[in-house]
CSV table of C-alpha atoms and ligand atoms in Angstrom, one decimal:
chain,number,residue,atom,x,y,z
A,1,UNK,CA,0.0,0.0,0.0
A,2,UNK,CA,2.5,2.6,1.0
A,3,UNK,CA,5.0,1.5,-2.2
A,4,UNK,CA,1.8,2.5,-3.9
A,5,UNK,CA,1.3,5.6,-2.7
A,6,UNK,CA,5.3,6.8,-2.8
A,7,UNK,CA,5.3,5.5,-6.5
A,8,UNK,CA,1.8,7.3,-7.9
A,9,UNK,CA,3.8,10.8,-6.3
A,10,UNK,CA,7.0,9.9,-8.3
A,11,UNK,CA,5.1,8.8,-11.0
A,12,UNK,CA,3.4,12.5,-11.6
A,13,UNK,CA,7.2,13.9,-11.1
A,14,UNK,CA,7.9,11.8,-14.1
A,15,UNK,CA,5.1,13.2,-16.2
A,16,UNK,CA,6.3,16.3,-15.1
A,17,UNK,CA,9.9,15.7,-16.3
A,18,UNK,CA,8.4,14.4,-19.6
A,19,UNK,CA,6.3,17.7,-20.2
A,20,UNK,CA,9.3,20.1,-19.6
A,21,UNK,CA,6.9,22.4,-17.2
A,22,UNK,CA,7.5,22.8,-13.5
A,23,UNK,CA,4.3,23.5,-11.5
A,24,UNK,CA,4.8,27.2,-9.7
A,25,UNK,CA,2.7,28.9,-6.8
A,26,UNK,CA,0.2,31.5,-8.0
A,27,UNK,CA,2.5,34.6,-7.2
A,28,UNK,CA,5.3,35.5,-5.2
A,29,UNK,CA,4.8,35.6,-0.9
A,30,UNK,CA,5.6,38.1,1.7
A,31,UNK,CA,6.4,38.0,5.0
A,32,UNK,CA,7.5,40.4,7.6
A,33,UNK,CA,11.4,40.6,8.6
A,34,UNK,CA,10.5,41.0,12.3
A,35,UNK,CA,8.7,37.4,11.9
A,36,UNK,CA,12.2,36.7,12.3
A,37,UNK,CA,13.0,38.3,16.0
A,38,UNK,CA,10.1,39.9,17.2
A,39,UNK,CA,9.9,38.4,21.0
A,40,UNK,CA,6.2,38.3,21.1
A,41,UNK,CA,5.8,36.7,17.8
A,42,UNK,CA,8.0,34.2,18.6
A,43,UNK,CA,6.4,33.9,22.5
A,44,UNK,CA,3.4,32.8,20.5
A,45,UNK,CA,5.0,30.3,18.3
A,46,UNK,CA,6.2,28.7,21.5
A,47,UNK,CA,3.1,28.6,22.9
A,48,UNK,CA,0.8,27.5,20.0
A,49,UNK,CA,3.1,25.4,17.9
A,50,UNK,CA,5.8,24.0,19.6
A,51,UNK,CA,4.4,23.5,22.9
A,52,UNK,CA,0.9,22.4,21.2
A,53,UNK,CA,1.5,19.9,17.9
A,54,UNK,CA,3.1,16.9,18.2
A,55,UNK,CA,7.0,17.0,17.5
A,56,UNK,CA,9.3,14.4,16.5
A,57,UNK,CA,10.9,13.6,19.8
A,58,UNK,CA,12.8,10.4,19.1
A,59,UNK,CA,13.0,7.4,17.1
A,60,UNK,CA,12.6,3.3,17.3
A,61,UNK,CA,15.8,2.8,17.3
A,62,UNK,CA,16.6,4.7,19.7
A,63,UNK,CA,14.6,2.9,22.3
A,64,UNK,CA,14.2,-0.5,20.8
A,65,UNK,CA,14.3,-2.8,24.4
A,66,UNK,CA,12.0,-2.2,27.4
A,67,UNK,CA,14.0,0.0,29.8
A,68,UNK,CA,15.4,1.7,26.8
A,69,UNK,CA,15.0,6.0,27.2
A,70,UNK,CA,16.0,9.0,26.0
A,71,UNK,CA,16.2,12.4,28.1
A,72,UNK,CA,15.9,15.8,26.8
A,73,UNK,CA,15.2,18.9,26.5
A,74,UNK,CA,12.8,20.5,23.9
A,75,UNK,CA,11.7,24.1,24.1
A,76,UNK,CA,12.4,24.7,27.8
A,77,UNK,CA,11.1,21.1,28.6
A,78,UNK,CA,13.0,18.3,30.6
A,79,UNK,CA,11.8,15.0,29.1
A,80,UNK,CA,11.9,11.2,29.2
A,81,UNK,CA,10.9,8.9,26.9
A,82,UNK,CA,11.3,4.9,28.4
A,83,UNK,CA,10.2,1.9,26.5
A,84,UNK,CA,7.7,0.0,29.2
A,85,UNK,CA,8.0,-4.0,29.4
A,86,UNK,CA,4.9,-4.0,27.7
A,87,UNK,CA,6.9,-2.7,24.5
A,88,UNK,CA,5.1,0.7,24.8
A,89,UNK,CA,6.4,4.1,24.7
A,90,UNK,CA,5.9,6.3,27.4
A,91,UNK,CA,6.8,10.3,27.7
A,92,UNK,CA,7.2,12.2,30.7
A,93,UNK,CA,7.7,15.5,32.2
A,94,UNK,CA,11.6,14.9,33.4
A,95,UNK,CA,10.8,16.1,36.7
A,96,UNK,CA,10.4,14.9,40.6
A,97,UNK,CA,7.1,15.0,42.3
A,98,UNK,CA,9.0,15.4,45.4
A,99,UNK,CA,10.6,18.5,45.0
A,100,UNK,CA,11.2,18.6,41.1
A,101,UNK,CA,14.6,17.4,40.6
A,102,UNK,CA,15.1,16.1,37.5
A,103,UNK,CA,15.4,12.2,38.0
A,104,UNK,CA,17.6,11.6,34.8
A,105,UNK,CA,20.2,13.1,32.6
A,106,UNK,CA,19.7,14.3,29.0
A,107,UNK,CA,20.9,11.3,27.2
A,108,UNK,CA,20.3,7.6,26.0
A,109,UNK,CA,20.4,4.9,28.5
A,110,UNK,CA,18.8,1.7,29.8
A,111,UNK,CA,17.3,1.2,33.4
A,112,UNK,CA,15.1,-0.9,35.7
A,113,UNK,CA,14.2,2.3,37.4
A,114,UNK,CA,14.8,5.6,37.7
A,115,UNK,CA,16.0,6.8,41.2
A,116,UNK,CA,16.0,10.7,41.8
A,117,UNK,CA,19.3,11.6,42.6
A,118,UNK,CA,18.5,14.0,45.0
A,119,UNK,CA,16.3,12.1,47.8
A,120,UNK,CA,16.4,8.7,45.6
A,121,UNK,CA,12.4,8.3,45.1
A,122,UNK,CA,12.3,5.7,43.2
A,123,UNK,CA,10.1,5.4,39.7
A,124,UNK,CA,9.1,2.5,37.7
A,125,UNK,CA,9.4,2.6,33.9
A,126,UNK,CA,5.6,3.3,33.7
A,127,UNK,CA,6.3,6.3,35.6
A,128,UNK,CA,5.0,5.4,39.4
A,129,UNK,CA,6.3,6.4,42.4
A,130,UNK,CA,7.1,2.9,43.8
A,131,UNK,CA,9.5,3.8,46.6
A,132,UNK,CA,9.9,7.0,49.4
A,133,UNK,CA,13.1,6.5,51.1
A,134,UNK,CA,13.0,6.5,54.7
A,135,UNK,CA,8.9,6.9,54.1
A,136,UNK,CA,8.2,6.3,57.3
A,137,UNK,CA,9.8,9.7,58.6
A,138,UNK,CA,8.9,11.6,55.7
A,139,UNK,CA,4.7,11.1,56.8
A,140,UNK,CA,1.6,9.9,55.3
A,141,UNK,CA,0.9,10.2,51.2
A,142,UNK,CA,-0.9,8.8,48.5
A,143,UNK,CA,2.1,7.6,46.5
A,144,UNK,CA,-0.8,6.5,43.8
A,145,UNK,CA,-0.9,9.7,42.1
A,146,UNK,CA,2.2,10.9,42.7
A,147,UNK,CA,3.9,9.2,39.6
A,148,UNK,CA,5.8,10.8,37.0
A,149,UNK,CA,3.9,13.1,34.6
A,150,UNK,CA,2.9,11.8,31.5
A,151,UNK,CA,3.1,13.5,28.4
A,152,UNK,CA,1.2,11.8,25.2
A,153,UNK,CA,3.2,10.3,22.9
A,154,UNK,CA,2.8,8.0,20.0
A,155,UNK,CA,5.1,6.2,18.3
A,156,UNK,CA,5.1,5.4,14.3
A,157,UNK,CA,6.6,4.4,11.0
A,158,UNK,CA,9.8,4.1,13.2
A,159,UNK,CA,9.0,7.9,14.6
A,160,UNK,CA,8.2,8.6,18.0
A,161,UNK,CA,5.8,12.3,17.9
A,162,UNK,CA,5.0,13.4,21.3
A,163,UNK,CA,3.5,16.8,22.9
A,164,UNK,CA,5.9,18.9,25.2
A,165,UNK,CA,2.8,20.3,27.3
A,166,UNK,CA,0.9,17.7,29.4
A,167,UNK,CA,-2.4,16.6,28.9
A,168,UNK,CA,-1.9,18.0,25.2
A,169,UNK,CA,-3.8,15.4,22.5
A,170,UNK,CA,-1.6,15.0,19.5
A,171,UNK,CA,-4.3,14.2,17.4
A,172,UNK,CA,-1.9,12.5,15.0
A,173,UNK,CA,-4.1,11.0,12.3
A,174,UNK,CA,-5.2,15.0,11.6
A,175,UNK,CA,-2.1,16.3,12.2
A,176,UNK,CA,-0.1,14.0,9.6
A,177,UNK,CA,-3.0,13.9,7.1
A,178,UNK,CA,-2.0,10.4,5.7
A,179,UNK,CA,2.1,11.8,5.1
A,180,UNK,CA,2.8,8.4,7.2
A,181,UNK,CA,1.9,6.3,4.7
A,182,UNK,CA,4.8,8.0,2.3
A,183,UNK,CA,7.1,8.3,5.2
A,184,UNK,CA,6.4,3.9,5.8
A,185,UNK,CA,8.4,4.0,2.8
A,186,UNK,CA,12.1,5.1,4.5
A,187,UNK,CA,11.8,2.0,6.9
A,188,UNK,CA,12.9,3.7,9.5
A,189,UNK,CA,11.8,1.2,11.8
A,190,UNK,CA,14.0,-1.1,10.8
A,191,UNK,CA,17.2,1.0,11.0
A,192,UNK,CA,20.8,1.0,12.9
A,193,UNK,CA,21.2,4.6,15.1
A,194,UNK,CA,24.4,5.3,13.8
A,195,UNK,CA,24.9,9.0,15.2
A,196,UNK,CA,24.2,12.1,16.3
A,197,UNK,CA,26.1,15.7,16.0
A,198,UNK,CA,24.6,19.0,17.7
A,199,UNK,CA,25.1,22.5,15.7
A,200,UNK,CA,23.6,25.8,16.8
A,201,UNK,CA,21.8,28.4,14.2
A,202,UNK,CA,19.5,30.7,13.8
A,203,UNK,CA,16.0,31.8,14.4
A,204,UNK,CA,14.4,28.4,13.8
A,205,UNK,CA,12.2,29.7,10.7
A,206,UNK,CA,15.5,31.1,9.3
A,207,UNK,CA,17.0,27.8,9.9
A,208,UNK,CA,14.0,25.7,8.5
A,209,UNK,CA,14.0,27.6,5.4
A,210,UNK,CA,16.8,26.5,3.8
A,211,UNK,CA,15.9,23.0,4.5
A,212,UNK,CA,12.9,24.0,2.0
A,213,UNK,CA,14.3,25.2,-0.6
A,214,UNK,CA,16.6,23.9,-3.5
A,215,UNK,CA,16.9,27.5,-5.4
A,216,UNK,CA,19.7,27.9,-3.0
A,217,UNK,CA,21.7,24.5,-3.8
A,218,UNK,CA,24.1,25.3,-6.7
A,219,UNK,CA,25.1,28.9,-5.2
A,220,UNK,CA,25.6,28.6,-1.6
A,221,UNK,CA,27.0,25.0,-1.9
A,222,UNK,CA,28.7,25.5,-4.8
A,223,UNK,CA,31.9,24.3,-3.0
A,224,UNK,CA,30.1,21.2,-1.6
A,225,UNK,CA,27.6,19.0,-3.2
A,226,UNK,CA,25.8,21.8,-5.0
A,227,UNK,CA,27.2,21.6,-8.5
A,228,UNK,CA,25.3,17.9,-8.4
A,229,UNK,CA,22.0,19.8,-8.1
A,230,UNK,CA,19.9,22.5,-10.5
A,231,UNK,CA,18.0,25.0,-8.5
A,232,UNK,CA,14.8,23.5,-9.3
A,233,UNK,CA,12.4,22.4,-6.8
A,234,UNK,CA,9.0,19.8,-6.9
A,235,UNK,CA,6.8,20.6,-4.1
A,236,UNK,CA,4.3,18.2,-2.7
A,237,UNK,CA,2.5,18.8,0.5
A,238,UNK,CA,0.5,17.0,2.8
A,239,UNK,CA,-1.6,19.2,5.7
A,240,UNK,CA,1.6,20.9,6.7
A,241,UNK,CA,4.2,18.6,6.0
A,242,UNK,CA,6.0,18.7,2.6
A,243,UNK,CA,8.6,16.5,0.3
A,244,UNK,CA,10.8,18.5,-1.6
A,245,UNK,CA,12.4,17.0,-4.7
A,246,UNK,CA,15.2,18.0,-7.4
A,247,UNK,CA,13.9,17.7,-11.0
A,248,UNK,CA,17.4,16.4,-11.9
A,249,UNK,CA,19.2,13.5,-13.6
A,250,UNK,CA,18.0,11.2,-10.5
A,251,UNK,CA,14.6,11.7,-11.5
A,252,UNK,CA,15.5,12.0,-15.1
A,253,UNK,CA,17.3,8.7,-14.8
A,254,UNK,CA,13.1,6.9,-14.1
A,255,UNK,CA,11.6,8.3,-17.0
A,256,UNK,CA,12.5,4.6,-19.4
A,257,UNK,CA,12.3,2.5,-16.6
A,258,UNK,CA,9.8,0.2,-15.5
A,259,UNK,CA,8.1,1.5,-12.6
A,260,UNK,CA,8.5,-2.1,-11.1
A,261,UNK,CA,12.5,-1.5,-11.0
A,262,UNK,CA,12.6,2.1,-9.5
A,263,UNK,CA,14.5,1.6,-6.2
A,264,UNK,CA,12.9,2.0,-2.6
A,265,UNK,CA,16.1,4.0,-2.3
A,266,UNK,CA,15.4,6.7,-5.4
A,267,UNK,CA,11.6,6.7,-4.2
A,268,UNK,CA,13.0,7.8,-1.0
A,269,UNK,CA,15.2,10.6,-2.4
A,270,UNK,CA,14.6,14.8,-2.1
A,271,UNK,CA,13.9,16.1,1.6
A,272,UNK,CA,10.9,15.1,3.0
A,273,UNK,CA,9.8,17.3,6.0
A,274,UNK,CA,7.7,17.4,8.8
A,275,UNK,CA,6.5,20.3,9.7
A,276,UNK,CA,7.4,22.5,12.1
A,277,UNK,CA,11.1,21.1,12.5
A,278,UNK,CA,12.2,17.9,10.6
A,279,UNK,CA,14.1,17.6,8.1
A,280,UNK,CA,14.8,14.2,5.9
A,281,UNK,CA,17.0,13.6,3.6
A,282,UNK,CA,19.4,10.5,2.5
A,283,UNK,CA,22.2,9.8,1.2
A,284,UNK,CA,24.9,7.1,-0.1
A,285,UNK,CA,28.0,5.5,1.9
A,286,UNK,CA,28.0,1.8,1.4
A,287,UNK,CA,24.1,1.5,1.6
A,288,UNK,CA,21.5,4.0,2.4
A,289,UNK,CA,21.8,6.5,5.5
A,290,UNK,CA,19.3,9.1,6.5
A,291,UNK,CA,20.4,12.5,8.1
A,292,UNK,CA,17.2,13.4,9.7
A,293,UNK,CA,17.5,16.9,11.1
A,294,UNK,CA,15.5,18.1,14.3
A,295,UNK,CA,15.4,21.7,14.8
A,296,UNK,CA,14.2,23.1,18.1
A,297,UNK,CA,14.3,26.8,19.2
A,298,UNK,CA,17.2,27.6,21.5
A,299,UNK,CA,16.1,30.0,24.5
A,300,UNK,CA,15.6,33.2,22.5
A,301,UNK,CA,14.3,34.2,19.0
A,302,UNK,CA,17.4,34.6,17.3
A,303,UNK,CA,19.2,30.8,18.1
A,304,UNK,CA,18.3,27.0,17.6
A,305,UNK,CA,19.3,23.5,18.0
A,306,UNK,CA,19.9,21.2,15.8
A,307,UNK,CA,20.3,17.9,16.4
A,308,UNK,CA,21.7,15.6,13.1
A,309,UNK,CA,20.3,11.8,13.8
A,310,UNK,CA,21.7,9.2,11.2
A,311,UNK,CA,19.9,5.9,11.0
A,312,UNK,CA,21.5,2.9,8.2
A,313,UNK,CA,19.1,1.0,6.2
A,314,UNK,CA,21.7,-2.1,7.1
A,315,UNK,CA,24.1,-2.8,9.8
A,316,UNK,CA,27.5,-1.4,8.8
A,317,UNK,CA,31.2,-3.4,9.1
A,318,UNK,CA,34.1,-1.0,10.1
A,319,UNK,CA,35.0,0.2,6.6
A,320,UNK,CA,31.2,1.7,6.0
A,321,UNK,CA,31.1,2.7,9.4
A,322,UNK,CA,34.3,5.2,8.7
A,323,UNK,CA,32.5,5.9,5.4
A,324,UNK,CA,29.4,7.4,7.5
A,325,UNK,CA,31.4,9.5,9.6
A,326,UNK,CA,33.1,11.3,6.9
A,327,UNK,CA,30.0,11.9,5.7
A,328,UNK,CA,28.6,12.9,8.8
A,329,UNK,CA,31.4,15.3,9.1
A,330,UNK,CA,30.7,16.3,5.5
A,331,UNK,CA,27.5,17.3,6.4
A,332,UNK,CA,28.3,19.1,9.7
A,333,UNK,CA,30.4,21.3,7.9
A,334,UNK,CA,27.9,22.0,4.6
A,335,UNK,CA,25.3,22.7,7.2
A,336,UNK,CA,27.2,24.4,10.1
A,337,UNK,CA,29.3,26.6,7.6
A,338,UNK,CA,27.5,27.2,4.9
A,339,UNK,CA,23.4,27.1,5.9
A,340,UNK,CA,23.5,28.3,9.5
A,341,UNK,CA,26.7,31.0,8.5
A,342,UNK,CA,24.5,32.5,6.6
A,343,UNK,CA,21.5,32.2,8.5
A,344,UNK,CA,23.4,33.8,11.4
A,345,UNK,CA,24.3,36.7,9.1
A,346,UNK,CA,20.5,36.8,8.1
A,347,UNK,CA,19.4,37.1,11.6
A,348,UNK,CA,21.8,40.2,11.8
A,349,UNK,CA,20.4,42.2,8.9
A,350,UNK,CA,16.4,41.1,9.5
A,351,UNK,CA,17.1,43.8,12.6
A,352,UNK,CA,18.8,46.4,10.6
A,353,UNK,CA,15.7,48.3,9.7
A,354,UNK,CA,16.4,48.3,6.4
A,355,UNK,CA,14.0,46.1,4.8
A,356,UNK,CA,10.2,45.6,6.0
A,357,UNK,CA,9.7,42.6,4.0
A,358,UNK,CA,11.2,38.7,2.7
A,359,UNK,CA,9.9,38.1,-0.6
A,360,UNK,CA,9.7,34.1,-1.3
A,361,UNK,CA,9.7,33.8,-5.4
A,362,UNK,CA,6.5,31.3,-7.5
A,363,UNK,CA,10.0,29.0,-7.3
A,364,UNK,CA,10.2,29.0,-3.3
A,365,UNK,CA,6.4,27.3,-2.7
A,366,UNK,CA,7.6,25.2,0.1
A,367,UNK,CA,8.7,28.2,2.3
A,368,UNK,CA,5.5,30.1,1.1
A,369,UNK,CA,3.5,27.2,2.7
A,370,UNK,CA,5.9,26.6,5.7
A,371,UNK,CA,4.9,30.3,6.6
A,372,UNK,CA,1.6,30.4,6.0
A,373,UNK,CA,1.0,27.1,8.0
A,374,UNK,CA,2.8,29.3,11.0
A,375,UNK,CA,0.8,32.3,10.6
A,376,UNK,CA,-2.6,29.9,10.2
A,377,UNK,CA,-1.1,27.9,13.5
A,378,UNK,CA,-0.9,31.5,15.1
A,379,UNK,CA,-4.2,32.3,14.1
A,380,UNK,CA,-6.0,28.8,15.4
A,381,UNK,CA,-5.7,30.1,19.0
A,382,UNK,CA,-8.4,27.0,20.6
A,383,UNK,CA,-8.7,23.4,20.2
A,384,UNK,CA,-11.4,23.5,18.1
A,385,UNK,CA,-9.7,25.8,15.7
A,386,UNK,CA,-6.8,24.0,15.5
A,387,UNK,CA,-8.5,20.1,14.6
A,388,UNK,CA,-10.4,22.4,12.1
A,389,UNK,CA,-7.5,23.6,10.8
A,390,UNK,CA,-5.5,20.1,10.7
A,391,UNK,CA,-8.3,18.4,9.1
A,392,UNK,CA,-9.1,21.2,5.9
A,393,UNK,CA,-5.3,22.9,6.0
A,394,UNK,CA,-4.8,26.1,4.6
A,395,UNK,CA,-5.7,25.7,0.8
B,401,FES,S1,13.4,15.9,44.5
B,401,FES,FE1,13.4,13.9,43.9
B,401,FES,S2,13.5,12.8,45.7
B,401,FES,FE2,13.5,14.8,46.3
B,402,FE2,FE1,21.5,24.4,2.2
């Protein structure tokens, strides 16, 4: 079903190719600069996007074995996510019910428990309190609802989406308006965590971007991997998420062959995002690897995080193992030195005064959409305006 679905996209891209004509938005977009730095603009997107749809906290293979977790920290938001013995995933608020410690450090692990390590109350992996030390000095409590908090998460097609705010629904059928069935495709599920680098940036929109849009690939990269790529783009969208694909020779290269022999791998291909802060893209170093990049705000408006997870489609000996770190180092240094450099520079000159206005081009539809998704998000300020808005988008 879901090779179906990934092959009926490519197969319009290849009409496409075969009529010479590239599909381009109605008119060019504008947005205001101070979109970029304002404080209570981006108090707002805290608020009603990142704190409110689900994000992509984790992955599978992070977690695979019961007892598995991952701590971090998202938007201002200690969390856990632990693999229970029932084989679920759990979230949690990273953070004591005693006195609000939090019981585990940012990181991956694998526990029985988690003791506090300030007074050592003692949690079990579906988040109760299952031990007081000394409890009978510390005086009478009803240790049954004084677990962990639990945050709703929800794990799929190898992707673990989870709110930050508690008692938030993620509502993840509306939200991903059927994208998971393309995104079963990558097999992410069945992948080898092979690493992770950190790199700081930008304003997180000013960061996000560049990950939409290919008009940029054979100028800014031109020392890189950019002369590989024309600065053509194929936009295809589903509610807010969006796949972003090169009309080059790789697609070029499908147009006389069978649709039966067009490789999971070149299906895959382009950057597939998911919106507000994921980046997917793949590449080649002795068998498939996905860089998928997660973007979160830093603690003001003008910085962001961004945290580089590569996953293998096999399990790799030594020699493709050194292979993927070059190439993680590769990318480190396109993306750190070349993206984010300028986006640094960007979030200088947004606060100059000098210009009012961004202008995104008919060529640059996958920013126009990534923006007017954030205003629309902005807009839907109650629950009921937001499910509306998931389930009939912004078209
Ligand atoms: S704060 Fe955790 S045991 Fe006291
Ligand atoms: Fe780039």
């Amino acid at each position: 079903m879901s090779r179906e679905k990934i092959v009926e996209l490519t197969r319009g891209h290849v009409e496409i190719m075969k009529s010479g004509e590239l599909p381009l938005a109605d008119d060019v977009f504008r947005i205001p600069v101070t979109n970029y730095f304002d404080p209570d603009r981006w108090e707002s997107e805290m608020d009603l996007i990142f704190k409110r749809v689900p994000l992509v906290l984790g992955f599978t293979v992070e977690v695979p074995k019961a007892g598995d977790y991952k701590a971090m920290e998202v938007a201002g938001v200690p969390l856990i996510l632990v693999r229970g013995r029932d084989d679920v995933i759990r979230g949690f608020v990273n953070m004591c019910s005693h006195r609000g410690a939090q019981i585990v450090d940012n990181g991956n692990g694998s526990t029985r428990s988690f003791s506090c390590p300030y007074h050592a109350w003692t949690y079990n992996l579906t988040g109760d309190l299952v031990a007081i030390l000394d409890d009978q000095d510390f005086g009478e409590v009803d240790t049954s609802c004084m677990g962990l908090t639990p945050l709703n998460v929800e794990e799929r097609v190898g992707i673990i989406w989870g709110s930050i705010t508690p008692g938030v629904e993620l509502h993840l059928d509306e939200f991903l308006a059927g994208y998971d069935e393309l995104l079963e495709n990558h097999g992410l599920g069945d992948c080898v965590f092979v690493g992770r680098q950190t790199l700081e940036g930008p304003n997180w929109k000013v960061a996000y971007d560049g990950y939409l849009d290919f008009y940029h690939l054979p100028i800014l990269h031109k020392d890189t991997f950019g002369p590989d790529y024309n600065n053509k783009s194929l936009f295809d969208h589903w509610g807010p998420h969006q796949r972003v694909q090169g009309p080059d020779h790789r697609l070029l290269d499908l147009v006389n062959l069978p649709e039966e022999d067009w490789s999971q791998t070149r299906l895959v291909s382009g950057v597939w995002t998911i919106f507000p802060h994921i980046s997917i893209a793949s590449f080649d170093a002795g068998g498939h690897i996905f860089m998928i990049s997660q973007l979160f705000p830093g603690s003001d408006p003008d910085t962001s995080v961004t945290h580089q997870n590569f996953l293998a489609s096999f399990e790799p000996d030594e020699e493709q193992m050194l292979q993927i770190e070059k190439q993680m180092e590769f990318l480190r240094y396109v993306v750190a030195e070349e993206d984010y450099f300028t986006g640094n520079r960007i979030q200088k000159t947004v606060k100059t005064g000098a210009k009012s206005h961004f202008i995104f081009g008919r060529n640059e539809e996958g920013c126009q959409r990534f923006h007017r998704w954030t205003d629309a998000l902005l807009a839907a300020d109650n629950d009921n305006a937001l499910l509306e808005l998931y389930k009939n988008g912004i078209d």
